[in-house]
Amino acid sequence: MLKPIVSVLALFFSVNAFGSELGEAVKKDYDEYLAGLFDHFHRNPELSTVENETARRMALELSLAGFNVTEGVGGTGVVAILENGEGPLVMMRADMDGLPVEEKSGLENASRAQQKDPITGNTVFTMHACGHDVHITSLIGTARRMVAQRDAWKGTLMLLVQPAEERVLGARAMRDDDIWDRFGTPDYALAFHVSSSNVAGVINVSEGSPYAGADTVDIIIHGVGTHGAHPHRGKDPIVLGSQIVLALQTLVARELSPRDPGVVTVGSFHSGSKHNIISDRAHLQLTVRNTSEETRELLLNGIKRIAENMGRVAGLPEDKLPEVIISNESVPPTTNDAVLARRLKQAWSESIGEDAVVDIPTKGMGAEDFPFFTVQPSIASVYWAIGGTPQEDFDREAAGGEPVPSHHSPLFKIEPETSVTAGVESTVVALMELMAE
Ligand SMILES: [Zn+2]
Ligand SMILES: [Zn+2]
């Protein structure tokens, strides 16, 4: 009778010892190595698609850690492979781009870097205003830890350093550079984002969709131009455009199930040139968000139906009805594999602590390009968040003080030590759950 109790206790203690041992090892590596690396990345952000120095440094760090490194994948992307015997192929992705923002965080290591913006050609200040410096530093911490404990796991570890997440270009570019043919199709795919809206160090994981799918839609309205004093001689595209904007509001309010999230936002409406001219054209720009293919189809078909039929209501001929152009730069929703999410949640609770794992649903419909790695072919994946804001900052905001700055704000500021170490620890625990012998 004693024996099973002893082994249960031994298991209990070994699980906890592993957790704290891992925590201590990661903390030590942070103090001795990763803190300096984070500081470097934070001071030297680079814009989407031109992350040349960041990519070079990542490639160097990953090969120093012992990985087989390929550079220039899908632009500036880096693929690092560590083969460690028979076992699953597991992919972990970190995005590396900064933003064209002048940092005003007041931090001692605030970025003063500048770079030529590849879109505008202007030289602009750059900032890691989304926390991707936490992601890449954690990826190096993970690489170093997984090498240090390579006797404890088997399989192939694939680390992806992805460019241009902010422009939703990089994941698709890497995938289209045939990464799965060249490096193998992963059995599992993982990624995390640091989040300023969660308390530093907590792991926020959902069994649903942490990020929405997004479509970009243009509506071109063909009117008939005339003098503003003779409206009866034309077809006013501004009035028609306004009716379309209002009619679109019924899609989410009256056609989509109230339990199903969706967004139709008209972000831009351009028409006309002068007070007394009725223009012959209006241009609407929309972003459309969903968490499922069914919602996506309902919204996109609805936009087409409303735009065209409002044109008929206005008396436009069939060949001059509003044109609805759906960009092929569609982003699918990021959908966690529920079974895998539950499994990792369990592993994190056991190794890091139950208090460290939360499931706080996201309130917005932000999008990510990570799903380009996980759909077609479908790969079981989990995308989690690591909190990056100290509790006292939330307390200060609650007491009416300065609000916690959001991502992409010039004031954006995350607590690097807790975020990076939680990033490494959660990733290593997830990898060990999937690859431990
Ligand atoms: Zn961002
Ligand atoms: Zn981001």
Tab-separated table of N, CA and C in Angstrom, residues 101-256:
chain	number	residue	atom	x	y	z
A	101	VAL	N	7.444	54.193	-35.138
A	101	VAL	CA	6.935	54.980	-34.012
A	101	VAL	C	8.153	55.553	-33.287
A	102	GLU	N	8.051	56.811	-32.850
A	102	GLU	CA	9.140	57.390	-32.055
A	102	GLU	C	8.888	57.075	-30.584
A	103	GLU	N	9.792	56.331	-29.975
A	103	GLU	CA	9.575	55.859	-28.603
A	103	GLU	C	9.589	57.016	-27.614
A	104	LYS	N	8.546	57.060	-26.764
A	104	LYS	CA	8.474	58.087	-25.717
A	104	LYS	C	8.167	57.425	-24.375
A	105	SER	N	8.703	56.210	-24.200
A	105	SER	CA	8.417	55.436	-22.991
A	105	SER	C	9.135	55.999	-21.773
A	106	GLY	N	10.182	56.788	-22.014
A	106	GLY	CA	10.970	57.298	-20.901
A	106	GLY	C	11.951	56.273	-20.344
A	107	LEU	N	12.013	55.105	-20.954
A	107	LEU	CA	12.939	54.071	-20.481
A	107	LEU	C	14.380	54.482	-20.804
A	108	GLU	N	15.281	53.977	-19.986
A	108	GLU	CA	16.691	54.301	-20.173
A	108	GLU	C	17.199	53.735	-21.514
A	109	ASN	N	16.651	52.576	-21.905
A	109	ASN	CA	17.082	51.969	-23.170
A	109	ASN	C	16.085	52.233	-24.314
A	110	ALA	N	15.337	53.334	-24.208
A	110	ALA	CA	14.393	53.681	-25.276
A	110	ALA	C	15.118	53.792	-26.612
A	111	SER	N	14.452	53.345	-27.663
A	111	SER	CA	15.066	53.366	-28.995
A	111	SER	C	15.191	54.789	-29.531
A	112	ARG	N	16.370	55.104	-30.095
A	112	ARG	CA	16.540	56.346	-30.859
A	112	ARG	C	16.877	55.986	-32.301
A	113	ALA	N	16.663	54.720	-32.643
A	113	ALA	CA	17.046	54.232	-33.973
A	113	ALA	C	16.155	54.832	-35.045
A	114	GLN	N	16.730	54.972	-36.235
A	114	GLN	CA	15.971	55.448	-37.393
A	114	GLN	C	16.260	54.516	-38.564
A	115	GLN	N	15.300	54.490	-39.493
A	115	GLN	CA	15.463	53.625	-40.657
A	115	GLN	C	14.638	54.187	-41.801
A	116	LYS	N	15.063	53.863	-43.013
A	116	LYS	CA	14.279	54.288	-44.174
A	116	LYS	C	13.060	53.377	-44.287
A	117	ASP	N	11.887	53.994	-44.251
A	117	ASP	CA	10.650	53.233	-44.331
A	117	ASP	C	10.475	52.708	-45.755
A	118	PRO	N	10.415	51.372	-45.938
A	118	PRO	CA	10.326	50.849	-47.305
A	118	PRO	C	9.026	51.235	-48.015
A	119	ILE	N	7.999	51.673	-47.281
A	119	ILE	CA	6.740	52.050	-47.944
A	119	ILE	C	6.814	53.487	-48.446
A	120	THR	N	7.263	54.403	-47.575
A	120	THR	CA	7.216	55.828	-47.934
A	120	THR	C	8.546	56.357	-48.455
A	121	GLY	N	9.634	55.645	-48.143
A	121	GLY	CA	10.955	56.143	-48.522
A	121	GLY	C	11.506	57.179	-47.552
A	122	ASN	N	10.685	57.586	-46.565
A	122	ASN	CA	11.134	58.565	-45.568
A	122	ASN	C	11.931	57.880	-44.460
A	123	THR	N	12.885	58.626	-43.878
A	123	THR	CA	13.605	58.107	-42.723
A	123	THR	C	12.752	58.377	-41.483
A	124	VAL	N	12.488	57.329	-40.729
A	124	VAL	CA	11.573	57.450	-39.573
A	124	VAL	C	12.211	56.817	-38.332
A	125	PHE	N	11.729	57.249	-37.166
A	125	PHE	CA	12.132	56.593	-35.931
A	125	PHE	C	11.485	55.210	-35.887
A	126	THR	N	12.176	54.266	-35.264
A	126	THR	CA	11.628	52.909	-35.151
A	126	THR	C	11.547	52.514	-33.683
A	127	MET	N	10.567	51.690	-33.375
A	127	MET	CA	10.347	51.287	-31.979
A	127	MET	C	9.783	49.868	-31.925
A	128	HIS	N	10.222	49.105	-30.943
A	128	HIS	CA	9.567	47.827	-30.668
A	128	HIS	C	8.320	48.140	-29.838
A	129	ALA	N	7.310	48.691	-30.501
A	129	ALA	CA	6.100	49.149	-29.821
A	129	ALA	C	5.040	48.056	-29.750
A	130	CYS	N	5.406	46.832	-30.155
A	130	CYS	CA	4.448	45.729	-30.033
A	130	CYS	C	5.036	44.607	-29.181
A	131	GLY	N	6.306	44.757	-28.800
A	131	GLY	CA	6.926	43.763	-27.915
A	131	GLY	C	7.544	42.579	-28.631
A	132	HIS	N	7.792	42.703	-29.945
A	132	HIS	CA	8.396	41.575	-30.655
A	132	HIS	C	9.833	41.317	-30.192
A	133	ASP	N	10.440	42.324	-29.529
A	133	ASP	CA	11.768	42.100	-28.938
A	133	ASP	C	11.698	41.059	-27.817
A	134	VAL	N	10.554	40.993	-27.129
A	134	VAL	CA	10.359	39.950	-26.100
A	134	VAL	C	10.303	38.568	-26.778
A	135	HIS	N	9.621	38.517	-27.923
A	135	HIS	CA	9.463	37.231	-28.618
A	135	HIS	C	10.809	36.672	-29.076
A	136	ILE	N	11.621	37.526	-29.712
A	136	ILE	CA	12.878	36.996	-30.260
A	136	ILE	C	13.891	36.696	-29.150
A	137	THR	N	13.892	37.522	-28.100
A	137	THR	CA	14.813	37.227	-26.993
A	137	THR	C	14.412	35.915	-26.331
A	138	SER	N	13.102	35.715	-26.159
A	138	SER	CA	12.628	34.460	-25.558
A	138	SER	C	12.970	33.270	-26.437
A	139	LEU	N	12.914	33.475	-27.759
A	139	LEU	CA	13.231	32.363	-28.666
A	139	LEU	C	14.679	31.912	-28.470
A	140	ILE	N	15.568	32.877	-28.264
A	140	ILE	CA	16.972	32.519	-28.016
A	140	ILE	C	17.091	31.816	-26.662
A	141	GLY	N	16.373	32.309	-25.658
A	141	GLY	CA	16.379	31.652	-24.352
A	141	GLY	C	15.890	30.214	-24.462
A	142	THR	N	14.840	30.005	-25.263
A	142	THR	CA	14.300	28.665	-25.477
A	142	THR	C	15.322	27.775	-26.169
A	143	ALA	N	15.972	28.320	-27.210
A	143	ALA	CA	16.978	27.547	-27.951
A	143	ALA	C	18.077	27.080	-27.004
A	144	ARG	N	18.568	27.999	-26.173
A	144	ARG	CA	19.680	27.679	-25.267
A	144	ARG	C	19.257	26.637	-24.221
A	145	ARG	N	18.034	26.788	-23.710
A	145	ARG	CA	17.547	25.847	-22.694
A	145	ARG	C	17.325	24.452	-23.288
A	146	MET	N	16.733	24.403	-24.493
A	146	MET	CA	16.442	23.103	-25.105
A	146	MET	C	17.739	22.367	-25.461
A	147	VAL	N	18.779	23.113	-25.803
A	147	VAL	CA	20.082	22.477	-26.056
A	147	VAL	C	20.653	21.971	-24.728
A	148	ALA	N	20.552	22.784	-23.692
A	148	ALA	CA	21.103	22.414	-22.388
A	148	ALA	C	20.462	21.141	-21.841
A	149	GLN	N	19.174	20.929	-22.160
A	149	GLN	CA	18.513	19.735	-21.628
A	149	GLN	C	18.127	18.753	-22.746
A	150	ARG	N	18.989	18.649	-23.750
A	150	ARG	CA	18.658	17.825	-24.914
A	150	ARG	C	18.581	16.337	-24.605
A	151	ASP	N	19.151	15.901	-23.491
A	151	ASP	CA	19.050	14.481	-23.109
A	151	ASP	C	17.639	14.129	-22.647
A	152	ALA	N	16.854	15.133	-22.314
A	152	ALA	CA	15.528	14.874	-21.738
A	152	ALA	C	14.419	14.841	-22.785
A	153	TRP	N	14.739	15.111	-24.061
A	153	TRP	CA	13.693	15.093	-25.083
A	153	TRP	C	14.195	14.506	-26.394
A	154	LYS	N	13.257	14.128	-27.227
A	154	LYS	CA	13.589	13.552	-28.537
A	154	LYS	C	12.680	14.148	-29.604
A	155	GLY	N	13.242	14.319	-30.795
A	155	GLY	CA	12.453	14.853	-31.905
A	155	GLY	C	13.240	15.940	-32.619
A	156	THR	N	12.524	16.733	-33.403
A	156	THR	CA	13.166	17.831	-34.131
A	156	THR	C	12.491	19.136	-33.726
A	157	LEU	N	13.319	20.076	-33.316
A	157	LEU	CA	12.814	21.391	-32.915
A	157	LEU	C	13.099	22.384	-34.035
A	158	MET	N	12.041	23.046	-34.497
A	158	MET	CA	12.171	24.032	-35.579
A	158	MET	C	11.809	25.403	-35.022
A	159	LEU	N	12.761	26.329	-35.020
A	159	LEU	CA	12.487	27.684	-34.542
A	159	LEU	C	12.410	28.621	-35.747
A	160	LEU	N	11.301	29.337	-35.873
A	160	LEU	CA	11.100	30.263	-36.998
A	160	LEU	C	11.205	31.698	-36.517
A	161	VAL	N	12.046	32.476	-37.171
A	161	VAL	CA	12.129	33.909	-36.905
A	161	VAL	C	11.447	34.587	-38.091
A	162	GLN	N	10.285	35.174	-37.817
A	162	GLN	CA	9.425	35.656	-38.911
A	162	GLN	C	9.500	37.164	-39.119
A	163	PRO	N	9.656	37.589	-40.351
A	163	PRO	CA	9.601	39.031	-40.637
A	163	PRO	C	8.163	39.530	-40.775
A	164	ALA	N	8.004	40.848	-40.817
A	164	ALA	CA	6.814	41.540	-41.325
A	164	ALA	C	5.473	41.034	-40.814
A	165	GLU	N	5.393	40.748	-39.506
A	165	GLU	CA	4.073	40.386	-38.962
A	165	GLU	C	3.147	41.596	-38.985
A	166	GLU	N	3.701	42.777	-38.706
A	166	GLU	CA	2.865	43.984	-38.612
A	166	GLU	C	2.197	44.316	-39.940
A	167	ARG	N	2.757	43.857	-41.028
A	167	ARG	CA	2.125	44.094	-42.328
A	167	ARG	C	1.436	42.830	-42.845
A	168	VAL	N	1.351	41.826	-41.983
A	168	VAL	CA	0.669	40.565	-42.296
A	168	VAL	C	1.218	39.962	-43.594
A	169	LEU	N	2.551	40.060	-43.743
A	169	LEU	CA	3.174	39.571	-44.970
A	169	LEU	C	4.109	38.402	-44.707
A	170	GLY	N	4.745	38.411	-43.535
A	170	GLY	CA	5.893	37.539	-43.309
A	170	GLY	C	5.586	36.058	-43.250
A	171	ALA	N	4.504	35.690	-42.564
A	171	ALA	CA	4.201	34.266	-42.414
A	171	ALA	C	3.886	33.663	-43.776
A	172	ARG	N	3.089	34.395	-44.573
A	172	ARG	CA	2.739	33.915	-45.909
A	172	ARG	C	4.002	33.797	-46.775
A	173	ALA	N	4.887	34.792	-46.650
A	173	ALA	CA	6.110	34.771	-47.463
A	173	ALA	C	6.992	33.578	-47.102
A	174	MET	N	7.074	33.264	-45.808
A	174	MET	CA	7.895	32.110	-45.399
A	174	MET	C	7.256	30.816	-45.883
A	175	ARG	N	5.928	30.722	-45.720
A	175	ARG	CA	5.235	29.508	-46.165
A	175	ARG	C	5.396	29.339	-47.677
A	176	ASP	N	5.255	30.457	-48.418
A	176	ASP	CA	5.383	30.386	-49.874
A	176	ASP	C	6.822	30.145	-50.319
A	177	ASP	N	7.754	30.251	-49.388
A	177	ASP	CA	9.148	29.896	-49.698
A	177	ASP	C	9.362	28.398	-49.403
A	178	ASP	N	8.262	27.668	-49.411
A	178	ASP	CA	8.261	26.192	-49.297
A	178	ASP	C	8.936	25.684	-48.034
A	179	ILE	N	8.694	26.342	-46.906
A	179	ILE	CA	9.380	25.875	-45.687
A	179	ILE	C	9.042	24.432	-45.345
A	180	TRP	N	7.774	24.034	-45.555
A	180	TRP	CA	7.435	22.661	-45.144
A	180	TRP	C	8.136	21.633	-46.033
A	181	ASP	N	8.243	21.926	-47.344
A	181	ASP	CA	8.968	21.009	-48.238
A	181	ASP	C	10.448	20.976	-47.879
A	182	ARG	N	10.972	22.124	-47.542
A	182	ARG	CA	12.420	22.204	-47.310
A	182	ARG	C	12.835	21.696	-45.932
A	183	PHE	N	11.997	21.955	-44.931
A	183	PHE	CA	12.431	21.662	-43.559
A	183	PHE	C	11.548	20.640	-42.843
A	184	GLY	N	10.459	20.202	-43.495
A	184	GLY	CA	9.543	19.235	-42.868
A	184	GLY	C	8.281	19.911	-42.361
A	185	THR	N	7.169	19.186	-42.419
A	185	THR	CA	5.895	19.739	-41.932
A	185	THR	C	5.753	19.433	-40.452
A	186	PRO	N	5.581	20.452	-39.621
A	186	PRO	CA	5.523	20.213	-38.173
A	186	PRO	C	4.290	19.405	-37.761
A	187	ASP	N	4.455	18.627	-36.690
A	187	ASP	CA	3.311	17.950	-36.068
A	187	ASP	C	2.539	18.944	-35.211
A	188	TYR	N	3.278	19.907	-34.639
A	188	TYR	CA	2.655	20.931	-33.797
A	188	TYR	C	3.313	22.275	-34.107
A	189	ALA	N	2.512	23.345	-33.992
A	189	ALA	CA	3.051	24.695	-34.203
A	189	ALA	C	2.656	25.572	-33.016
A	190	LEU	N	3.616	26.340	-32.506
A	190	LEU	CA	3.391	27.154	-31.306
A	190	LEU	C	3.857	28.596	-31.536
A	191	ALA	N	3.246	29.518	-30.821
A	191	ALA	CA	3.681	30.916	-30.840
A	191	ALA	C	3.066	31.621	-29.641
A	192	PHE	N	3.694	32.720	-29.216
A	192	PHE	CA	3.035	33.547	-28.202
A	192	PHE	C	3.252	35.010	-28.526
A	193	HIS	N	2.397	35.856	-27.924
A	193	HIS	CA	2.564	37.305	-28.019
A	193	HIS	C	2.585	37.866	-26.606
A	194	VAL	N	3.506	38.787	-26.343
A	194	VAL	CA	3.482	39.474	-25.059
A	194	VAL	C	2.291	40.437	-25.105
A	195	SER	N	1.620	40.615	-23.955
A	195	SER	CA	0.416	41.438	-23.949
A	195	SER	C	0.464	42.464	-22.831
A	196	SER	N	0.304	43.735	-23.214
A	196	SER	CA	0.327	44.799	-22.200
A	196	SER	C	-0.968	44.802	-21.394
A	197	SER	N	-1.991	44.080	-21.849
A	197	SER	CA	-3.234	44.103	-21.069
A	197	SER	C	-3.339	42.959	-20.065
A	198	ASN	N	-2.297	42.141	-19.951
A	198	ASN	CA	-2.279	41.092	-18.916
A	198	ASN	C	-1.137	41.364	-17.931
A	199	VAL	N	-1.318	40.896	-16.694
A	199	VAL	CA	-0.310	41.092	-15.646
A	199	VAL	C	0.979	40.343	-16.024
A	200	ALA	N	2.106	41.004	-15.825
A	200	ALA	CA	3.409	40.446	-16.211
A	200	ALA	C	3.575	39.022	-15.709
A	201	GLY	N	3.943	38.145	-16.628
A	201	GLY	CA	4.278	36.766	-16.276
A	201	GLY	C	3.144	35.775	-16.428
A	202	VAL	N	1.865	36.233	-16.437
A	202	VAL	CA	0.785	35.249	-16.544
A	202	VAL	C	0.698	34.702	-17.970
A	203	ILE	N	0.244	33.456	-18.058
A	203	ILE	CA	0.055	32.808	-19.358
A	203	ILE	C	-1.441	32.828	-19.635
A	204	ASN	N	-1.831	33.506	-20.704
A	204	ASN	CA	-3.259	33.578	-21.054
A	204	ASN	C	-3.481	32.698	-22.282
A	205	VAL	N	-4.271	31.634	-22.097
A	205	VAL	CA	-4.467	30.703	-23.210
A	205	VAL	C	-5.940	30.380	-23.365
A	206	SER	N	-6.396	30.381	-24.625
A	206	SER	CA	-7.802	30.139	-24.918
A	206	SER	C	-7.937	28.823	-25.679
A	207	GLU	N	-9.099	28.174	-25.530
A	207	GLU	CA	-9.350	26.970	-26.318
A	207	GLU	C	-10.087	27.333	-27.607
A	208	GLY	N	-10.268	28.616	-27.854
A	208	GLY	CA	-10.957	29.070	-29.071
A	208	GLY	C	-10.032	29.854	-29.980
A	209	SER	N	-10.484	31.073	-30.357
A	209	SER	CA	-9.731	31.901	-31.316
A	209	SER	C	-9.150	33.126	-30.632
A	210	PRO	N	-7.849	33.135	-30.335
A	210	PRO	CA	-7.275	34.330	-29.724
A	210	PRO	C	-7.217	35.519	-30.678
A	211	TYR	N	-7.210	35.255	-31.996
A	211	TYR	CA	-7.200	36.354	-32.977
A	211	TYR	C	-8.227	36.078	-34.066
A	212	ALA	N	-8.774	37.172	-34.604
A	212	ALA	CA	-9.800	37.076	-35.645
A	212	ALA	C	-9.173	36.886	-37.020
A	213	GLY	N	-9.997	36.466	-37.962
A	213	GLY	CA	-9.624	36.503	-39.364
A	213	GLY	C	-9.982	37.877	-39.913
A	214	ALA	N	-9.245	38.336	-40.926
A	214	ALA	CA	-9.478	39.687	-41.449
A	214	ALA	C	-9.502	39.691	-42.969
A	215	ASP	N	-10.432	40.476	-43.519
A	215	ASP	CA	-10.471	40.707	-44.956
A	215	ASP	C	-10.468	42.194	-45.217
A	216	THR	N	-9.847	42.561	-46.326
A	216	THR	CA	-9.797	43.951	-46.755
A	216	THR	C	-10.692	44.084	-47.981
A	217	VAL	N	-11.646	45.021	-47.917
A	217	VAL	CA	-12.632	45.161	-48.991
A	217	VAL	C	-12.684	46.612	-49.460
A	218	ASP	N	-12.743	46.801	-50.767
A	218	ASP	CA	-12.934	48.132	-51.350
A	218	ASP	C	-14.289	48.160	-52.055
A	219	ILE	N	-15.006	49.256	-51.903
A	219	ILE	CA	-16.248	49.439	-52.674
A	219	ILE	C	-16.072	50.688	-53.533
A	220	ILE	N	-16.182	50.492	-54.831
A	220	ILE	CA	-16.096	51.628	-55.760
A	220	ILE	C	-17.520	51.953	-56.217
A	221	ILE	N	-17.933	53.192	-55.954
A	221	ILE	CA	-19.287	53.617	-56.339
A	221	ILE	C	-19.173	54.536	-57.552
A	222	HIS	N	-19.842	54.124	-58.640
A	222	HIS	CA	-19.825	54.930	-59.861
A	222	HIS	C	-21.075	55.805	-59.875
A	223	GLY	N	-20.882	57.110	-59.757
A	223	GLY	CA	-22.019	58.019	-59.834
A	223	GLY	C	-22.071	58.670	-61.215
A	224	VAL	N	-22.908	59.674	-61.317
A	224	VAL	CA	-22.916	60.492	-62.533
A	224	VAL	C	-22.670	61.923	-62.077
A	225	GLY	N	-21.548	62.490	-62.503
A	225	GLY	CA	-21.151	63.809	-62.033
A	225	GLY	C	-21.991	64.919	-62.628
A	226	THR	N	-22.193	65.947	-61.838
A	226	THR	CA	-22.960	67.096	-62.346
A	226	THR	C	-22.694	68.302	-61.447
A	227	HIS	N	-23.310	69.430	-61.793
A	227	HIS	CA	-23.200	70.639	-60.969
A	227	HIS	C	-23.978	70.427	-59.663
A	228	GLY	N	-23.426	70.930	-58.547
A	228	GLY	CA	-24.085	70.764	-57.258
A	228	GLY	C	-25.449	71.435	-57.182
A	229	ALA	N	-25.680	72.370	-58.058
A	229	ALA	CA	-26.972	73.062	-58.070
A	229	ALA	C	-27.995	72.352	-58.952
A	230	HIS	N	-27.563	71.306	-59.667
A	230	HIS	CA	-28.470	70.569	-60.565
A	230	HIS	C	-28.420	69.074	-60.263
A	231	PRO	N	-28.721	68.701	-59.010
A	231	PRO	CA	-28.545	67.293	-58.617
A	231	PRO	C	-29.398	66.329	-59.433
A	232	HIS	N	-30.509	66.789	-59.958
A	232	HIS	CA	-31.413	65.915	-60.728
A	232	HIS	C	-30.779	65.431	-62.024
A	233	ARG	N	-29.658	66.060	-62.443
A	233	ARG	CA	-29.001	65.669	-63.693
A	233	ARG	C	-27.930	64.601	-63.460
A	234	GLY	N	-27.662	64.234	-62.182
A	234	GLY	CA	-26.597	63.258	-61.915
A	234	GLY	C	-27.046	62.118	-61.028
A	235	LYS	N	-26.079	61.354	-60.569
A	235	LYS	CA	-26.305	60.314	-59.548
A	235	LYS	C	-25.228	60.561	-58.496
A	236	ASP	N	-25.659	60.985	-57.307
A	236	ASP	CA	-24.689	61.428	-56.288
A	236	ASP	C	-24.059	60.234	-55.553
A	237	PRO	N	-22.775	59.964	-55.767
A	237	PRO	CA	-22.131	58.810	-55.120
A	237	PRO	C	-21.928	59.004	-53.617
A	238	ILE	N	-21.973	60.261	-53.139
A	238	ILE	CA	-21.800	60.490	-51.694
A	238	ILE	C	-23.069	60.073	-50.957
A	239	VAL	N	-24.227	60.438	-51.521
A	239	VAL	CA	-25.489	60.025	-50.886
A	239	VAL	C	-25.608	58.498	-50.929
A	240	LEU	N	-25.314	57.917	-52.101
A	240	LEU	CA	-25.396	56.461	-52.224
A	240	LEU	C	-24.395	55.776	-51.282
A	241	GLY	N	-23.167	56.318	-51.228
A	241	GLY	CA	-22.142	55.750	-50.332
A	241	GLY	C	-22.604	55.801	-48.882
A	242	SER	N	-23.231	56.905	-48.488
A	242	SER	CA	-23.712	57.043	-47.113
A	242	SER	C	-24.785	56.002	-46.817
A	243	GLN	N	-25.671	55.776	-47.795
A	243	GLN	CA	-26.721	54.764	-47.596
A	243	GLN	C	-26.102	53.368	-47.464
A	244	ILE	N	-25.050	53.126	-48.252
A	244	ILE	CA	-24.378	51.816	-48.167
A	244	ILE	C	-23.733	51.657	-46.788
A	245	VAL	N	-23.049	52.701	-46.312
A	245	VAL	CA	-22.388	52.624	-44.994
A	245	VAL	C	-23.428	52.286	-43.918
A	246	LEU	N	-24.558	52.956	-43.955
A	246	LEU	CA	-25.582	52.698	-42.928
A	246	LEU	C	-26.199	51.309	-43.086
A	247	ALA	N	-26.461	50.903	-44.327
A	247	ALA	CA	-27.058	49.581	-44.543
A	247	ALA	C	-26.113	48.469	-44.092
A	248	LEU	N	-24.807	48.696	-44.244
A	248	LEU	CA	-23.834	47.678	-43.826
A	248	LEU	C	-23.906	47.404	-42.324
A	249	GLN	N	-24.359	48.407	-41.561
A	249	GLN	CA	-24.424	48.234	-40.101
A	249	GLN	C	-25.395	47.115	-39.705
A	250	THR	N	-26.352	46.801	-40.589
A	250	THR	CA	-27.333	45.769	-40.232
A	250	THR	C	-26.757	44.363	-40.354
A	251	LEU	N	-25.633	44.234	-41.066
A	251	LEU	CA	-25.070	42.893	-41.255
A	251	LEU	C	-24.753	42.238	-39.919
A	252	VAL	N	-23.967	42.943	-39.092
A	252	VAL	CA	-23.600	42.381	-37.795
A	252	VAL	C	-24.780	42.481	-36.825
A	253	ALA	N	-25.514	43.607	-36.901
A	253	ALA	CA	-26.590	43.823	-35.929
A	253	ALA	C	-27.790	42.913	-36.160
A	254	ARG	N	-28.088	42.569	-37.439
A	254	ARG	CA	-29.339	41.884	-37.731
A	254	ARG	C	-29.220	40.594	-38.537
A	255	GLU	N	-28.037	40.280	-39.054
A	255	GLU	CA	-27.936	39.043	-39.838
A	255	GLU	C	-27.068	37.996	-39.174
A	256	LEU	N	-26.075	38.456	-38.421
A	256	LEU	CA	-25.156	37.540	-37.745
A	256	LEU	C	-25.747	37.175	-36.393
